[in-house]
Short mmCIF file of C-alpha atoms in Angstrom, two decimals:
data_model
loop_
_atom_site.label_atom_id
_atom_site.label_comp_id
_atom_site.label_asym_id
_atom_site.label_seq_id
_atom_site.Cartn_x
_atom_site.Cartn_y
_atom_site.Cartn_z
CA UNK A 1 115.92 83.86 99.66
CA UNK A 2 116.36 82.49 103.17
CA UNK A 3 114.86 85.69 104.57
CA UNK A 4 111.81 85.35 102.33
CA UNK A 5 111.19 81.79 103.47
CA UNK A 6 111.66 82.87 107.11
CA UNK A 7 109.04 85.62 106.78
CA UNK A 8 106.70 83.21 104.99
CA UNK A 9 107.16 80.57 107.71
CA UNK A 10 106.68 83.13 110.45
CA UNK A 11 103.40 84.22 108.83
CA UNK A 12 102.28 80.60 108.77
CA UNK A 13 103.05 80.22 112.47
CA UNK A 14 101.34 83.49 113.29
CA UNK A 15 98.09 82.28 111.74
CA UNK A 16 98.24 79.25 114.03
CA UNK A 17 98.72 81.17 117.24
CA UNK A 18 96.77 84.37 116.83
CA UNK A 19 93.39 83.14 115.69
CA UNK A 20 90.14 82.30 117.49
CA UNK A 21 87.67 79.56 116.61
CA UNK A 22 84.83 81.08 114.67
CA UNK A 23 81.56 79.15 114.92
CA UNK A 24 79.53 78.50 111.77
CA UNK A 25 76.83 80.96 112.85
CA UNK A 26 79.50 83.64 113.32
CA UNK A 27 80.75 83.46 109.72
CA UNK A 28 78.43 86.07 108.32
CA UNK A 29 81.32 88.38 107.49
CA UNK A 30 83.94 85.89 106.31
CA UNK A 31 81.37 84.18 104.07
CA UNK A 32 80.60 87.46 102.32
CA UNK A 33 81.33 87.17 98.59
CA UNK A 34 83.77 90.10 98.74
CA UNK A 35 85.88 88.32 101.37
CA UNK A 36 86.94 85.52 99.01
CA UNK A 37 90.68 84.89 99.12
CA UNK A 38 91.05 84.81 95.36
CA UNK A 39 90.86 87.22 92.48
CA UNK A 40 87.50 87.87 90.80
CA UNK A 41 87.11 85.87 87.56
CA UNK A 42 87.30 89.01 85.46
CA UNK A 43 90.68 89.94 86.94
CA UNK A 44 92.34 87.06 85.07
CA UNK A 45 92.94 89.38 82.12
CA UNK A 46 94.88 91.82 84.28
CA UNK A 47 96.85 89.02 85.94
CA UNK A 48 97.82 87.77 82.47
CA UNK A 49 99.09 91.06 81.07
CA UNK A 50 100.93 91.80 84.31
CA UNK A 51 102.65 88.43 84.00
CA UNK A 52 103.87 89.38 80.51
CA UNK A 53 104.79 93.02 81.17
CA UNK A 54 106.67 92.18 84.35
CA UNK A 55 109.39 89.64 84.95
CA UNK A 56 107.54 88.15 87.91
CA UNK A 57 104.36 86.11 88.09
CA UNK A 58 102.64 83.39 90.05
CA UNK A 59 101.08 82.60 93.42
CA UNK A 60 97.87 84.39 92.51
CA UNK A 61 96.05 82.11 90.12
CA UNK A 62 97.11 83.72 86.84
CA UNK A 63 99.11 82.50 83.88
CA UNK A 64 102.48 80.94 84.69
CA UNK A 65 103.01 79.30 81.33
CA UNK A 66 101.59 78.41 77.99
CA UNK A 67 101.61 80.33 74.74
CA UNK A 68 103.78 83.11 73.43
CA UNK A 69 102.81 86.26 75.34
CA UNK A 70 105.67 87.95 73.61
CA UNK A 71 104.26 91.19 72.27
CA UNK B 1 96.77 110.90 73.68
CA UNK B 2 95.03 109.45 70.65
CA UNK B 3 95.39 106.06 72.29
CA UNK B 4 93.69 107.25 75.48
CA UNK B 5 90.84 108.96 73.61
CA UNK B 6 90.06 105.81 71.67
CA UNK B 7 90.08 103.79 74.85
CA UNK B 8 87.62 106.05 76.65
CA UNK B 9 85.32 106.18 73.63
CA UNK B 10 85.06 102.38 73.69
CA UNK B 11 84.60 102.41 77.47
CA UNK B 12 81.79 104.98 77.42
CA UNK B 13 80.06 103.23 74.54
CA UNK B 14 79.95 99.92 76.35
CA UNK B 15 78.71 101.48 79.59
CA UNK B 16 76.05 103.54 77.79
CA UNK B 17 74.64 100.49 76.02
CA UNK B 18 74.53 98.60 79.32
CA UNK B 19 72.38 101.00 81.36
CA UNK B 20 69.02 100.34 79.65
CA UNK B 21 69.50 96.70 80.54
CA UNK B 22 69.94 97.62 84.20
CA UNK B 23 66.72 99.59 84.32
CA UNK B 24 64.80 96.70 82.84
CA UNK B 25 66.25 94.37 85.41
CA UNK B 26 65.23 96.67 88.25
CA UNK B 27 61.63 96.62 87.09
CA UNK B 28 61.37 92.88 87.36
CA UNK B 29 60.42 90.92 90.46
CA UNK B 30 63.15 90.39 93.03
CA UNK B 31 62.98 86.83 94.27
CA UNK B 32 61.62 84.23 91.86
CA UNK B 33 58.64 82.38 93.29
CA UNK B 34 59.44 78.97 91.99
CA UNK B 35 62.39 76.62 91.74
CA UNK B 36 63.52 77.33 95.29
CA UNK B 37 64.76 73.75 95.42
CA UNK B 38 67.56 73.27 92.90
CA UNK B 39 67.69 70.11 90.90
CA UNK B 40 70.86 68.84 89.31
CA UNK B 41 72.53 69.58 87.04
CA UNK B 42 73.27 73.18 88.06
CA UNK B 43 74.89 75.15 85.28
CA UNK B 44 76.89 78.35 85.80
CA UNK B 45 78.05 80.29 82.76
CA UNK B 46 80.39 83.29 82.66
CA UNK B 47 80.88 85.41 79.57
CA UNK B 48 83.96 87.59 79.78
CA UNK B 49 85.31 90.25 77.46
CA UNK B 50 88.44 92.35 77.67
CA UNK B 51 90.07 95.13 75.70
CA UNK B 52 93.74 96.04 76.31
CA UNK B 53 96.02 98.53 74.63
CA UNK B 54 99.57 99.62 75.31
CA UNK B 55 102.25 101.86 73.91
CA UNK B 56 105.90 102.31 74.74
CA UNK B 57 109.28 102.81 73.15
CA UNK B 58 111.26 99.71 74.10
CA UNK B 59 110.13 96.99 71.71
CA UNK B 60 112.09 93.77 72.17
CA UNK B 61 111.66 92.84 68.50
CA UNK B 62 113.76 95.88 67.58
CA UNK B 63 116.39 95.31 70.24
CA UNK B 64 114.96 97.37 73.11
CA UNK B 65 114.26 100.50 71.09
CA UNK B 66 111.10 100.98 69.07
CA UNK B 67 107.34 100.87 69.25
CA UNK B 68 105.42 98.62 71.63
CA UNK B 69 102.02 99.67 70.34
CA UNK B 70 99.50 96.85 70.74
CA UNK B 71 95.76 96.23 70.93
CA UNK B 72 94.25 93.05 72.25
CA UNK B 73 90.60 91.95 72.25
CA UNK B 74 89.77 88.88 74.29
CA UNK B 75 86.59 86.92 74.84
CA UNK B 76 86.08 83.91 77.02
CA UNK B 77 83.27 81.61 78.11
CA UNK B 78 83.49 79.61 81.32
CA UNK B 79 80.87 76.94 81.89
CA UNK B 80 80.63 74.91 85.07
CA UNK B 81 78.19 72.03 85.40
CA UNK B 82 77.50 70.56 88.81
CA UNK B 83 76.25 67.11 87.88
CA UNK B 84 75.35 66.13 91.44
CA UNK B 85 76.56 66.86 94.96
CA UNK B 86 79.94 65.23 94.22
CA UNK B 87 80.88 65.88 90.60
CA UNK B 88 81.58 69.14 88.77
CA UNK B 89 82.74 69.52 85.17
CA UNK B 90 84.15 72.81 83.91
CA UNK B 91 84.86 73.94 80.36
CA UNK B 92 86.64 77.14 79.36
CA UNK B 93 87.01 78.38 75.80
CA UNK B 94 88.36 81.68 74.62
CA UNK B 95 89.86 83.67 71.79
CA UNK B 96 92.34 86.57 71.87
CA UNK B 97 92.94 88.75 68.86
CA UNK B 98 95.76 91.24 68.88
CA UNK B 99 97.33 93.74 66.55
CA UNK B 100 100.95 94.57 67.26
CA UNK B 101 103.15 97.19 65.65
CA UNK B 102 106.13 95.66 67.42
CA UNK B 103 105.94 92.17 65.93
CA UNK B 104 105.28 93.78 62.55
CA UNK B 105 108.98 94.65 62.64
CA UNK B 106 110.06 91.00 62.44
CA UNK B 107 110.24 91.39 58.68
CA UNK B 108 110.33 94.22 56.17
CA UNK B 109 106.69 93.95 55.11
CA UNK B 110 104.82 96.62 57.04
CA UNK B 111 101.35 95.44 58.11
CA UNK B 112 102.33 91.90 57.21
CA UNK B 113 100.92 88.71 58.77
CA UNK B 114 103.11 89.23 61.80
CA UNK B 115 101.19 92.42 62.65
CA UNK B 116 98.22 90.52 64.00
CA UNK B 117 97.42 87.13 65.38
CA UNK B 118 94.65 85.10 66.94
CA UNK B 119 95.07 82.82 69.91
CA UNK B 120 92.41 80.24 70.69
CA UNK B 121 92.42 78.12 73.81
CA UNK B 122 90.31 75.72 75.80
CA UNK B 123 90.49 73.93 79.15
CA UNK B 124 88.54 71.05 80.58
CA UNK B 125 88.40 70.36 84.32
CA UNK B 126 86.74 67.74 86.47
CA UNK B 127 86.29 68.12 90.24
CA UNK B 128 85.28 65.32 92.53
CA UNK B 129 84.09 66.25 96.02
CA UNK B 130 84.60 63.30 98.27
CA UNK B 131 82.68 65.01 101.07
CA UNK B 132 82.16 68.53 102.37
CA UNK B 133 85.83 68.89 103.28
CA UNK B 134 87.82 67.08 100.59
CA UNK B 135 87.96 67.49 96.84
CA UNK B 136 90.35 66.81 94.00
CA UNK B 137 90.58 68.22 90.51
CA UNK B 138 92.09 67.06 87.25
CA UNK B 139 92.21 68.94 83.98
CA UNK B 140 93.89 69.63 80.69
CA UNK B 141 94.01 72.35 78.08
CA UNK B 142 95.48 73.55 74.84
CA UNK B 143 96.10 76.80 73.01
CA UNK B 144 96.91 77.56 69.40
CA UNK B 145 98.38 80.70 67.85
CA UNK B 146 100.40 81.41 64.73
CA UNK B 147 103.81 80.47 66.11
CA UNK B 148 103.03 78.51 69.28
CA UNK B 149 100.88 75.54 70.16
CA UNK B 150 100.61 74.61 73.80
CA UNK B 151 99.15 71.71 75.76
CA UNK B 152 98.77 71.57 79.51
CA UNK B 153 97.64 69.30 82.31
CA UNK B 154 96.86 69.97 85.95
CA UNK B 155 95.88 68.06 89.06
CA UNK B 156 94.95 69.37 92.52
CA UNK B 157 93.72 68.42 95.96
CA UNK B 158 91.94 70.61 98.54
CA UNK B 159 91.02 69.88 102.12
CA UNK B 160 89.15 71.87 104.75
CA UNK B 161 89.52 71.40 108.48
CA UNK B 162 86.50 69.93 110.29
CA UNK B 163 85.49 73.30 111.70
CA UNK B 164 86.10 74.84 108.22
CA UNK B 165 88.16 77.60 109.79
CA UNK B 166 91.24 76.59 107.83
CA UNK B 167 92.20 74.57 104.80
CA UNK B 168 94.99 73.75 102.44
CA UNK B 169 95.42 72.87 98.81
CA UNK B 170 98.15 71.54 96.61
CA UNK B 171 98.22 71.37 92.84
CA UNK B 172 100.59 70.50 90.04
CA UNK B 173 100.73 71.74 86.47
CA UNK B 174 102.58 70.92 83.27
CA UNK B 175 102.86 72.98 80.08
CA UNK B 176 104.43 71.98 76.80
CA UNK B 177 104.84 74.72 74.18
CA UNK B 178 105.91 73.99 70.62
CA UNK B 179 107.28 77.00 68.77
CA UNK B 180 107.63 77.69 65.07
CA UNK B 181 111.02 79.34 65.02
CA UNK B 182 110.38 82.65 63.26
CA UNK B 183 113.54 84.75 63.11
CA UNK B 184 113.96 88.41 62.19
CA UNK B 185 114.31 88.67 58.40
CA UNK B 186 118.04 89.39 58.43
CA UNK B 187 118.74 86.04 60.17
CA UNK B 188 116.68 83.87 57.86
CA UNK B 189 118.92 83.53 54.82
CA UNK B 190 122.40 82.48 55.84
CA UNK B 191 123.53 80.52 52.82
CA UNK B 192 123.13 76.80 52.06
CA UNK B 193 123.01 74.34 54.99
CA UNK B 194 123.39 76.86 57.81
CA UNK B 195 123.75 75.63 61.39
CA UNK B 196 120.54 76.09 63.43
CA UNK B 197 120.33 79.33 65.39
CA UNK B 198 118.54 77.63 68.26
CA UNK B 199 118.91 74.06 69.44
CA UNK B 200 115.27 73.42 70.42
CA UNK B 201 111.79 74.72 69.69
CA UNK B 202 110.11 73.25 72.78
CA UNK B 203 109.46 74.97 76.09
CA UNK B 204 108.40 72.93 79.12
CA UNK B 205 107.10 74.00 82.49
CA UNK B 206 106.42 72.00 85.62
CA UNK B 207 104.93 73.75 88.63
CA UNK B 208 103.65 72.95 92.10
CA UNK B 209 101.38 75.30 94.00
CA UNK B 210 100.68 75.04 97.71
CA UNK B 211 98.17 77.21 99.54
CA UNK B 212 96.80 77.52 103.02
CA UNK B 213 94.04 79.71 104.46
CA UNK B 214 92.98 80.49 108.00
CA UNK B 215 90.08 82.44 109.48
CA UNK B 216 91.70 84.63 112.12
CA UNK B 217 88.51 86.03 113.64
CA UNK B 218 84.95 86.93 112.60
CA UNK B 219 86.15 89.67 110.27
CA UNK B 220 89.63 88.65 109.18
CA UNK B 221 91.08 85.81 107.15
CA UNK B 222 94.46 85.23 105.58
CA UNK B 223 95.79 83.03 102.78
CA UNK B 224 99.37 81.98 102.09
CA UNK B 225 100.53 80.81 98.65
CA UNK B 226 103.76 79.36 97.30
CA UNK B 227 104.62 78.29 93.75
CA UNK B 228 107.65 76.25 92.75
CA UNK B 229 108.13 76.40 88.99
CA UNK B 230 110.78 74.93 86.71
CA UNK B 231 111.05 75.81 83.02
CA UNK B 232 113.39 74.28 80.50
CA UNK B 233 113.98 74.27 76.75
CA UNK B 234 113.49 77.33 74.56
CA UNK B 235 113.22 80.21 77.04
CA UNK B 236 114.15 83.01 74.66
CA UNK B 237 111.89 84.45 71.96
CA UNK B 238 113.30 83.67 68.48
CA UNK B 239 112.29 86.97 66.87
CA UNK B 240 113.69 89.27 69.59
CA UNK B 241 116.76 91.16 68.40
CA UNK B 242 119.78 92.21 70.46
CA UNK B 243 122.28 94.89 69.37
CA UNK B 244 125.81 94.89 70.77
CA UNK B 245 128.09 97.77 71.68
CA UNK B 246 129.96 97.42 68.40
CA UNK B 247 126.74 97.69 66.35
CA UNK B 248 126.49 93.99 65.44
CA UNK B 249 123.32 92.05 66.21
CA UNK B 250 121.95 88.62 67.08
CA UNK B 251 118.71 87.08 68.21
CA UNK B 252 117.95 86.97 71.94
CA UNK B 253 119.74 84.18 73.78
CA UNK B 254 118.88 83.00 77.28
CA UNK B 255 119.77 79.95 79.40
CA UNK B 256 117.70 76.83 78.78
CA UNK B 257 116.63 76.47 82.43
CA UNK B 258 114.82 78.85 84.75
CA UNK B 259 113.29 78.26 88.16
CA UNK B 260 110.74 80.63 89.72
CA UNK B 261 109.54 80.86 93.32
CA UNK B 262 106.79 83.34 94.14
CA UNK B 263 105.58 83.51 97.77
CA UNK B 264 102.40 85.44 98.49
CA UNK B 265 100.02 86.39 101.30
CA UNK B 266 96.49 87.61 100.89
CA UNK B 267 94.36 89.22 103.61
CA UNK B 268 90.63 89.96 103.60
CA UNK B 269 89.18 92.22 106.28
CA UNK B 270 85.49 93.04 106.73
CA UNK B 271 86.03 96.53 108.12
CA UNK B 272 82.42 97.73 108.25
CA UNK B 273 79.09 96.73 106.75
CA UNK B 274 79.95 98.84 103.71
CA UNK B 275 83.71 98.36 103.38
CA UNK B 276 85.84 95.28 102.71
CA UNK B 277 89.61 95.59 102.38
CA UNK B 278 91.80 93.08 100.53
CA UNK B 279 95.57 93.23 100.60
CA UNK B 280 97.90 91.10 98.48
CA UNK B 281 101.69 90.96 98.86
CA UNK B 282 104.14 88.83 96.88
CA UNK B 283 107.84 88.26 96.94
CA UNK B 284 109.35 86.65 93.83
CA UNK B 285 112.73 85.31 92.83
CA UNK B 286 113.98 83.31 89.85
CA UNK B 287 116.99 81.70 88.23
CA UNK B 288 117.55 84.67 85.88
CA UNK B 289 118.40 86.84 88.90
CA UNK B 290 115.13 88.74 89.11
CA UNK B 291 113.84 89.62 92.57
CA UNK B 292 110.50 91.37 92.77
CA UNK B 293 107.96 92.64 95.24
CA UNK B 294 104.29 93.26 94.45
CA UNK B 295 101.60 94.79 96.63
CA UNK B 296 97.93 95.34 95.79
CA UNK B 297 95.18 96.94 97.84
CA UNK B 298 91.47 96.69 96.98
CA UNK B 299 88.85 98.67 98.91
CA UNK B 300 85.32 97.46 98.13
CA UNK B 301 82.53 99.90 98.98
CA UNK B 302 78.95 98.62 99.08
CA UNK B 303 77.37 101.78 97.74
CA UNK B 304 73.85 100.53 97.24
CA UNK B 305 71.97 97.28 97.59
CA UNK B 306 73.72 94.81 95.23
CA UNK B 307 76.17 97.43 93.91
CA UNK B 308 79.85 97.45 94.83
CA UNK B 309 82.57 99.88 93.72
CA UNK B 310 86.18 98.79 94.20
CA UNK B 311 89.04 101.20 93.62
CA UNK B 312 92.41 99.49 93.68
CA UNK B 313 96.08 100.33 93.63
CA UNK B 314 98.94 97.99 92.73
CA UNK B 315 102.67 98.57 92.98
CA UNK B 316 105.37 96.31 91.57
CA UNK B 317 109.15 96.61 91.71
CA UNK B 318 111.74 94.25 90.23
CA UNK B 319 115.47 94.00 89.72
CA UNK B 320 116.84 93.32 86.23
CA UNK B 321 117.61 89.85 84.96
CA UNK B 322 121.34 89.07 84.88
CA UNK B 323 121.19 88.94 81.08
CA UNK B 324 119.45 92.25 80.43
CA UNK B 325 121.08 95.29 78.86
CA UNK B 326 119.38 98.11 76.94
CA UNK B 327 119.78 98.80 73.21
CA UNK B 328 123.45 98.43 72.18
CA UNK B 329 124.42 97.72 75.77
CA UNK B 330 125.66 94.13 75.45
CA UNK B 331 129.31 93.20 75.03
CA UNK B 332 129.94 90.80 72.15
CA UNK B 333 131.66 88.44 74.61
CA UNK B 334 128.40 87.80 76.53
CA UNK B 335 127.03 84.26 76.41
CA UNK B 336 123.40 85.19 77.16
CA UNK B 337 121.70 88.46 76.29
CA UNK B 338 118.31 90.11 76.03
CA UNK B 339 117.00 93.65 75.58
CA UNK B 340 113.43 92.72 76.48
CA UNK B 341 112.30 95.37 78.97
CA UNK B 342 109.89 92.90 80.60
CA UNK B 343 113.09 91.55 82.18
CA UNK B 344 114.57 94.97 83.04
CA UNK B 345 114.90 96.58 86.46
CA UNK B 346 111.75 98.65 86.75
CA UNK B 347 108.68 99.48 88.76
CA UNK B 348 105.07 99.64 87.69
CA UNK B 349 101.85 101.01 89.08
CA UNK B 350 98.26 100.13 88.32
CA UNK B 351 95.27 102.23 89.26
CA UNK B 352 92.01 100.42 88.73
CA UNK B 353 88.30 100.66 89.31
CA UNK B 354 85.74 97.86 89.40
CA UNK B 355 81.97 98.10 89.42
CA UNK B 356 79.93 95.03 90.33
CA UNK B 357 76.22 94.28 90.39
CA UNK B 358 75.48 91.11 92.34
CA UNK B 359 71.75 90.65 93.01
CA UNK B 360 70.96 88.37 95.91
CA UNK B 361 68.60 85.97 94.15
CA UNK B 362 69.53 86.72 90.56
CA UNK B 363 67.71 89.06 88.23
CA UNK B 364 65.76 88.84 84.99
CA UNK B 365 64.80 85.22 85.54
CA UNK B 366 63.77 83.73 82.22
CA UNK B 367 61.74 80.58 81.97
CA UNK B 368 62.16 78.67 78.75
CA UNK B 369 59.06 76.76 77.63
CA UNK B 370 60.88 73.51 77.17
CA UNK B 371 62.58 73.73 80.55
CA UNK B 372 61.04 73.79 83.97
CA UNK B 373 63.87 75.90 85.34
CA UNK B 374 64.88 79.54 85.43
CA UNK B 375 67.90 81.18 83.87
CA UNK B 376 69.13 83.88 86.24
CA UNK B 377 71.53 86.73 85.88
CA UNK B 378 73.90 86.30 88.82
CA UNK B 379 76.25 89.22 88.30
CA UNK B 380 77.52 91.95 86.04
CA UNK B 381 81.09 93.17 86.45
CA UNK B 382 83.09 95.99 84.91
CA UNK B 383 86.77 96.62 85.44
CA UNK B 384 88.98 99.34 84.03
CA UNK B 385 92.33 100.85 84.82
CA UNK B 386 95.63 102.38 83.88
CA UNK B 387 98.99 100.59 84.02
CA UNK B 388 102.17 102.68 84.02
CA UNK B 389 105.68 101.25 83.88
CA UNK B 390 108.72 103.26 84.92
CA UNK B 391 110.33 102.82 81.48
CA UNK B 392 107.48 104.79 79.91
CA UNK B 393 105.18 101.96 78.83
CA UNK B 394 101.52 102.83 79.42
CA UNK B 395 98.54 100.54 79.09
CA UNK B 396 94.78 100.88 79.45
CA UNK B 397 92.33 98.08 79.87
CA UNK B 398 88.61 97.54 80.13
CA UNK B 399 86.84 94.29 80.87
CA UNK B 400 83.24 93.22 81.22
CA UNK B 401 81.71 90.02 82.55
CA UNK B 402 78.21 88.62 82.89
CA UNK B 403 77.42 85.54 84.92
CA UNK B 404 74.32 83.39 84.60
CA UNK B 405 73.04 80.27 86.30
CA UNK B 406 70.52 77.69 85.22
#
């Protein structure tokens, strides 16, 4: 668990030190719809069944609770 | 095999009926001439449909051995109304209908009421944008099915940096599930005034999610996500059976508390004008002793103007919960036990394909006589794939979505 938090913290630090300032007129690529840092709306169904068929879930915008999901 | 054939028949049928609509859209004008200046309210509506089927041989209702055959049809509507530049209201409503051979084994009546169920749910959200950088959200929801009713509430705050090259968000959620305690038939009649098999029928969940994103350079951005979740109350499923080494049986029993901590990173990379790569990695641990790692790679190819094809591959690996043993694997001295293979040590793979049509200005604009505005088709999306678990469970899915704005 400590190792996981260390890797996570190191990633956070890395984003602070390794990036450049991108001007608004240079955001053509990062503003592309496909670059969004979240799942497409339609993927919610897959995220839900994965949450039920696997013992792990969360940190990706899917179901973490509510309802039975027991089939 | 029969399962797969049925799945592909449905898939081909839906695709075939969709193509005439595409050709009609292509014949229409590209950019609408009017309504270039949007007036509030702006309404976005998404109509989503999904079909899912699975089969396996480790049903938890029958103690880790038996059919897991299941079909699920799901439909959902998501409506978002931007009232003005500061206020957005969102409503989600959906229905799932499933047919399950596994839950049909709760009692002796084959094809009884337990063989199928309907789940209906709805959520309401309100977002207030204080300015271009700051916003907060509050919402609530409920769901109803035969044996569970659930209510939920959520609140969140998001903030962008001034240069909008980074941002963070934090949100909290609460779920309260009320279960009707339905036991397997052999545990229902235990003489007059029996002691209760389970001490509670309520499951609670409190969760906090924190996220942070950063634009690394013109083509690369990364997001980091952490959830901290605590569940308490009824964490077992009342109609799951467990068989012990001596042949005796009981219902599933699990501790009444469980914490979960998933940590995830997501990367988006604009490789070329026709290829975008997205990579998701997650490490997960919980109070039941499960540790898991998940990785997913999406490669989006812009094959034609407005058309995108995205093949994807997902791999998941997890260790078993401390309380899991297979069919007839538990000692009678154990305090907690389950034979639910969702909590077993296993790996799974998912191979998927997505097809998206996202016209730049929206297609088939329709002007209604009573309204001086256009309804536009914003996108059409198809997703399909195959999910294979190392214990032999196989699942297919197909989903379709259409998005409109007004």
